[in-house]
Amino acid sequence: MLKADKEKVVAELAERLRTAQTLIVADYRGLTMTDIDRLRTQLLEHGARFSVVKNTLTRRAAEAAGIEPLLALLEGPTAIAFLDADGDPVAVAKALSETARTTRVLTVRGGILDGKPIGEDEVKSLATLPPADQLRAQLAGALAAPLTTVVGLFTAPLRDLVGVLEARIEQLQEQGEAVPEPEVAAEEPAAEAEPEPEPEPEAEPEPEEPETQGEES
């Protein structure tokens, strides 16, 4: 590749890294072209572009874009799923995890979620979350519940769960979607206590008639 072409690729990659708040990095070694095309089509449906990249050029692009955490993920054959602003990170993580399970060759390394670095375990935890619509409904109850209850809702470790929930809430708010408030059942007004009946006055005893003494004869 000519130097001018390399500079163009680096510039384009750097721009994509700057604009993509969320991306997931994977090792595609062992995937066939059919597998890659199938995965690429599937990810497009969820708002992500799956691109095979050269590590040397991607490192330069990451340095130019100031995405330092990405450098540690660029080892071996690398492909990156770049999410659009309206992409669904949960669906993308599920698609990558399912491909890794079925092909037994794709390996997810980690990525960036809403500008914050995440590792392989965080991506796996993200893939275990429910679909976006169901997640919104569950968030209503989860956000108002104690942390011990929240942990029971998902299989993710607590540290991963909190980060994922926070990131998902921020994403919904940035997209202008309101996070639903938990429904609270309206309390029925307490029934007014019926006044106790006043005790009936006790009947006064009738006065006894004095005994009439018989007249002496």
Tab-separated table of C-alpha atoms in Angstrom:
chain	number	residue	atom	x	y	z
A	1	MET	CA	0.000	0.000	0.000
A	2	LEU	CA	1.360	3.420	-0.946
A	3	LYS	CA	2.157	5.898	1.800
A	4	ALA	CA	-0.572	8.262	0.612
A	5	ASP	CA	-3.104	5.439	0.732
A	6	LYS	CA	-1.993	4.493	4.242
A	7	GLU	CA	-2.372	8.088	5.419
A	8	LYS	CA	-5.870	8.173	3.967
A	9	VAL	CA	-6.838	4.926	5.735
A	10	VAL	CA	-5.426	6.204	9.052
A	11	ALA	CA	-7.329	9.480	8.712
A	12	GLU	CA	-10.597	7.663	7.961
A	13	LEU	CA	-10.099	5.240	10.851
A	14	ALA	CA	-9.283	8.066	13.245
A	15	GLU	CA	-12.499	9.858	12.259
A	16	ARG	CA	-14.552	6.709	12.773
A	17	LEU	CA	-12.956	6.190	16.180
A	18	ARG	CA	-13.743	9.773	17.191
A	19	THR	CA	-17.395	9.535	16.183
A	20	ALA	CA	-18.086	5.984	17.419
A	21	GLN	CA	-18.848	6.177	21.124
A	22	THR	CA	-19.273	2.398	21.213
A	23	LEU	CA	-17.254	-0.308	19.468
A	24	ILE	CA	-16.390	-3.941	20.081
A	25	VAL	CA	-13.101	-5.551	19.058
A	26	ALA	CA	-12.844	-9.223	18.075
A	27	ASP	CA	-10.259	-11.686	16.789
A	28	TYR	CA	-11.765	-13.073	13.573
A	29	ARG	CA	-9.025	-15.661	12.984
A	30	GLY	CA	-10.566	-18.845	11.566
A	31	LEU	CA	-13.769	-17.278	10.227
A	32	THR	CA	-14.528	-17.966	6.588
A	33	MET	CA	-15.534	-15.192	4.226
A	34	THR	CA	-19.067	-16.591	4.353
A	35	ASP	CA	-19.032	-16.316	8.156
A	36	ILE	CA	-17.733	-12.757	8.011
A	37	ASP	CA	-20.312	-11.692	5.420
A	38	ARG	CA	-23.131	-13.271	7.439
A	39	LEU	CA	-21.956	-11.566	10.629
A	40	ARG	CA	-21.480	-8.244	8.837
A	41	THR	CA	-25.059	-8.369	7.518
A	42	GLN	CA	-26.427	-9.279	10.934
A	43	LEU	CA	-24.578	-6.436	12.664
A	44	LEU	CA	-25.773	-3.916	10.077
A	45	GLU	CA	-29.333	-4.714	11.162
A	46	HIS	CA	-28.368	-3.622	14.687
A	47	GLY	CA	-26.638	-0.414	13.617
A	48	ALA	CA	-23.004	-1.573	13.527
A	49	ARG	CA	-20.404	-1.843	10.761
A	50	PHE	CA	-18.028	-4.809	11.036
A	51	SER	CA	-14.621	-3.994	9.554
A	52	VAL	CA	-11.408	-6.004	9.325
A	53	VAL	CA	-8.514	-3.635	10.117
A	54	LYS	CA	-4.733	-3.642	10.059
A	55	ASN	CA	-3.270	-3.279	13.542
A	56	THR	CA	-0.399	-1.016	12.520
A	57	LEU	CA	-2.707	1.489	10.861
A	58	THR	CA	-5.364	1.196	13.581
A	59	ARG	CA	-2.788	1.918	16.287
A	60	ARG	CA	-1.820	5.122	14.507
A	61	ALA	CA	-5.486	6.029	14.116
A	62	ALA	CA	-6.207	5.306	17.790
A	63	GLU	CA	-3.294	7.503	18.863
A	64	ALA	CA	-4.453	10.292	16.561
A	65	ALA	CA	-8.011	10.024	17.898
A	66	GLY	CA	-6.868	9.844	21.519
A	67	ILE	CA	-8.408	6.381	22.069
A	68	GLU	CA	-5.534	4.970	24.108
A	69	PRO	CA	-7.466	2.002	25.676
A	70	LEU	CA	-7.924	0.544	22.190
A	71	LEU	CA	-4.196	-0.043	21.758
A	72	ALA	CA	-4.154	-2.975	24.200
A	73	LEU	CA	-6.800	-4.786	22.116
A	74	LEU	CA	-4.891	-4.674	18.832
A	75	GLU	CA	-3.069	-8.005	18.936
A	76	GLY	CA	-3.461	-10.604	16.191
A	77	PRO	CA	-6.075	-10.540	13.402
A	78	THR	CA	-8.491	-7.767	14.339
A	79	ALA	CA	-12.011	-6.801	13.343
A	80	ILE	CA	-14.003	-3.962	14.886
A	81	ALA	CA	-17.759	-3.508	15.124
A	82	PHE	CA	-18.317	0.260	14.961
A	83	LEU	CA	-21.751	1.208	16.333
A	84	ASP	CA	-23.727	4.079	14.858
A	85	ALA	CA	-25.329	6.633	17.180
A	86	ASP	CA	-28.608	4.721	17.093
A	87	GLY	CA	-26.993	1.256	17.202
A	88	ASP	CA	-27.986	-1.300	19.811
A	89	PRO	CA	-24.917	-2.426	21.807
A	90	VAL	CA	-26.847	-5.230	23.493
A	91	ALA	CA	-27.915	-6.751	20.166
A	92	VAL	CA	-24.394	-6.338	18.727
A	93	ALA	CA	-22.828	-8.032	21.757
A	94	LYS	CA	-25.370	-10.861	21.463
A	95	ALA	CA	-24.595	-11.349	17.756
A	96	LEU	CA	-20.850	-11.481	18.349
A	97	SER	CA	-21.201	-13.819	21.335
A	98	GLU	CA	-23.510	-16.132	19.363
A	99	THR	CA	-21.039	-16.229	16.456
A	100	ALA	CA	-18.225	-17.017	18.898
A	101	ARG	CA	-20.318	-19.856	20.338
A	102	THR	CA	-21.358	-21.404	17.034
A	103	THR	CA	-18.092	-21.034	15.102
A	104	ARG	CA	-15.795	-21.648	18.109
A	105	VAL	CA	-13.168	-19.457	16.444
A	106	LEU	CA	-14.292	-15.835	16.883
A	107	THR	CA	-12.953	-14.306	20.102
A	108	VAL	CA	-14.283	-11.093	21.606
A	109	ARG	CA	-11.503	-9.031	23.218
A	110	GLY	CA	-13.310	-5.995	24.590
A	111	GLY	CA	-14.103	-2.535	23.342
A	112	ILE	CA	-15.445	0.904	24.182
A	113	LEU	CA	-18.958	1.412	25.588
A	114	ASP	CA	-20.207	5.004	25.529
A	115	GLY	CA	-16.623	6.227	25.617
A	116	LYS	CA	-15.542	3.944	28.476
A	117	PRO	CA	-13.229	0.928	27.984
A	118	ILE	CA	-14.722	-2.514	28.652
A	119	GLY	CA	-13.142	-5.942	28.659
A	120	GLU	CA	-14.200	-9.352	27.391
A	121	ASP	CA	-16.199	-10.081	30.557
A	122	GLU	CA	-18.142	-6.832	30.221
A	123	VAL	CA	-19.056	-7.659	26.627
A	124	LYS	CA	-20.281	-11.086	27.753
A	125	SER	CA	-22.336	-9.439	30.495
A	126	LEU	CA	-23.756	-6.994	27.960
A	127	ALA	CA	-24.807	-9.920	25.777
A	128	THR	CA	-26.808	-11.444	28.649
A	129	LEU	CA	-29.055	-8.409	29.000
A	130	PRO	CA	-32.618	-8.547	27.639
A	131	PRO	CA	-33.572	-6.806	24.358
A	132	ALA	CA	-33.720	-3.013	24.483
A	133	ASP	CA	-37.511	-2.774	24.847
A	134	GLN	CA	-37.614	-5.348	27.620
A	135	LEU	CA	-34.614	-3.732	29.289
A	136	ARG	CA	-36.400	-0.373	29.420
A	137	ALA	CA	-39.328	-1.996	31.180
A	138	GLN	CA	-37.105	-3.817	33.664
A	139	LEU	CA	-35.074	-0.688	34.352
A	140	ALA	CA	-38.181	0.962	35.761
A	141	GLY	CA	-38.269	-1.505	38.607
A	142	ALA	CA	-34.542	-2.127	38.835
A	143	LEU	CA	-33.556	1.496	39.316
A	144	ALA	CA	-35.895	1.888	42.244
A	145	ALA	CA	-34.935	-1.399	43.863
A	146	PRO	CA	-32.114	-2.070	46.349
A	147	LEU	CA	-28.834	-3.193	44.832
A	148	THR	CA	-29.301	-6.690	46.222
A	149	THR	CA	-32.534	-6.950	44.245
A	150	VAL	CA	-30.916	-5.527	41.094
A	151	VAL	CA	-28.173	-8.159	41.211
A	152	GLY	CA	-30.802	-10.862	41.220
A	153	LEU	CA	-32.361	-9.581	37.988
A	154	PHE	CA	-29.314	-10.262	35.823
A	155	THR	CA	-26.478	-12.767	35.763
A	156	ALA	CA	-23.786	-10.109	35.429
A	157	PRO	CA	-21.434	-9.350	38.334
A	158	LEU	CA	-22.365	-6.263	40.309
A	159	ARG	CA	-19.498	-4.140	39.013
A	160	ASP	CA	-20.410	-4.975	35.404
A	161	LEU	CA	-24.139	-4.579	35.968
A	162	VAL	CA	-23.882	-1.083	37.392
A	163	GLY	CA	-21.681	0.101	34.526
A	164	VAL	CA	-23.962	-1.420	31.908
A	165	LEU	CA	-27.104	0.072	33.450
A	166	GLU	CA	-25.519	3.505	33.726
A	167	ALA	CA	-24.302	3.390	30.148
A	168	ARG	CA	-27.686	2.201	28.874
A	169	ILE	CA	-29.506	4.981	30.751
A	170	GLU	CA	-27.147	7.604	29.339
A	171	GLN	CA	-27.672	6.225	25.842
A	172	LEU	CA	-31.454	6.404	26.170
A	173	GLN	CA	-31.248	9.959	27.476
A	174	GLU	CA	-28.892	11.041	24.683
A	175	GLN	CA	-31.342	9.635	22.146
A	176	GLY	CA	-34.109	11.697	23.713
A	177	GLU	CA	-35.947	8.712	25.137
A	178	ALA	CA	-37.265	9.047	28.643
A	179	VAL	CA	-36.305	6.376	31.132
A	180	PRO	CA	-39.611	5.096	32.510
A	181	GLU	CA	-40.419	5.832	36.106
A	182	PRO	CA	-41.327	2.882	38.271
A	183	GLU	CA	-45.051	2.453	38.653
A	184	VAL	CA	-46.221	2.861	42.180
A	185	ALA	CA	-49.631	1.604	43.098
A	186	ALA	CA	-51.805	4.375	44.411
A	187	GLU	CA	-52.579	3.971	48.042
A	188	GLU	CA	-56.246	3.683	48.801
A	189	PRO	CA	-57.406	6.252	51.288
A	190	ALA	CA	-57.766	4.763	54.690
A	191	ALA	CA	-61.360	4.136	55.584
A	192	GLU	CA	-62.628	6.513	58.202
A	193	ALA	CA	-63.197	4.767	61.454
A	194	GLU	CA	-66.848	4.584	62.336
A	195	PRO	CA	-67.593	6.375	65.576
A	196	GLU	CA	-68.115	4.007	68.414
A	197	PRO	CA	-71.671	4.061	69.657
A	198	GLU	CA	-72.108	5.959	72.899
A	199	PRO	CA	-72.909	3.660	75.762
A	200	GLU	CA	-76.551	3.712	76.775
A	201	PRO	CA	-77.099	5.234	80.154
A	202	GLU	CA	-77.682	2.664	82.818
A	203	ALA	CA	-81.247	2.626	84.123
A	204	GLU	CA	-81.521	4.075	87.591
A	205	PRO	CA	-82.910	1.560	90.052
A	206	GLU	CA	-86.518	2.232	90.963
A	207	PRO	CA	-86.889	3.366	94.566
A	208	GLU	CA	-88.231	0.652	96.826
A	209	GLU	CA	-91.575	1.383	98.422
A	210	PRO	CA	-91.275	1.691	102.165
A	211	GLU	CA	-92.795	-1.210	104.067
A	212	THR	CA	-96.132	-0.326	105.663
A	213	GLN	CA	-96.193	-1.200	109.267
A	214	GLY	CA	-99.424	-2.749	110.417
A	215	GLU	CA	-101.533	-0.675	112.915
A	216	GLU	CA	-101.397	-1.897	116.403
A	217	SER	CA	-104.743	-3.126	117.584
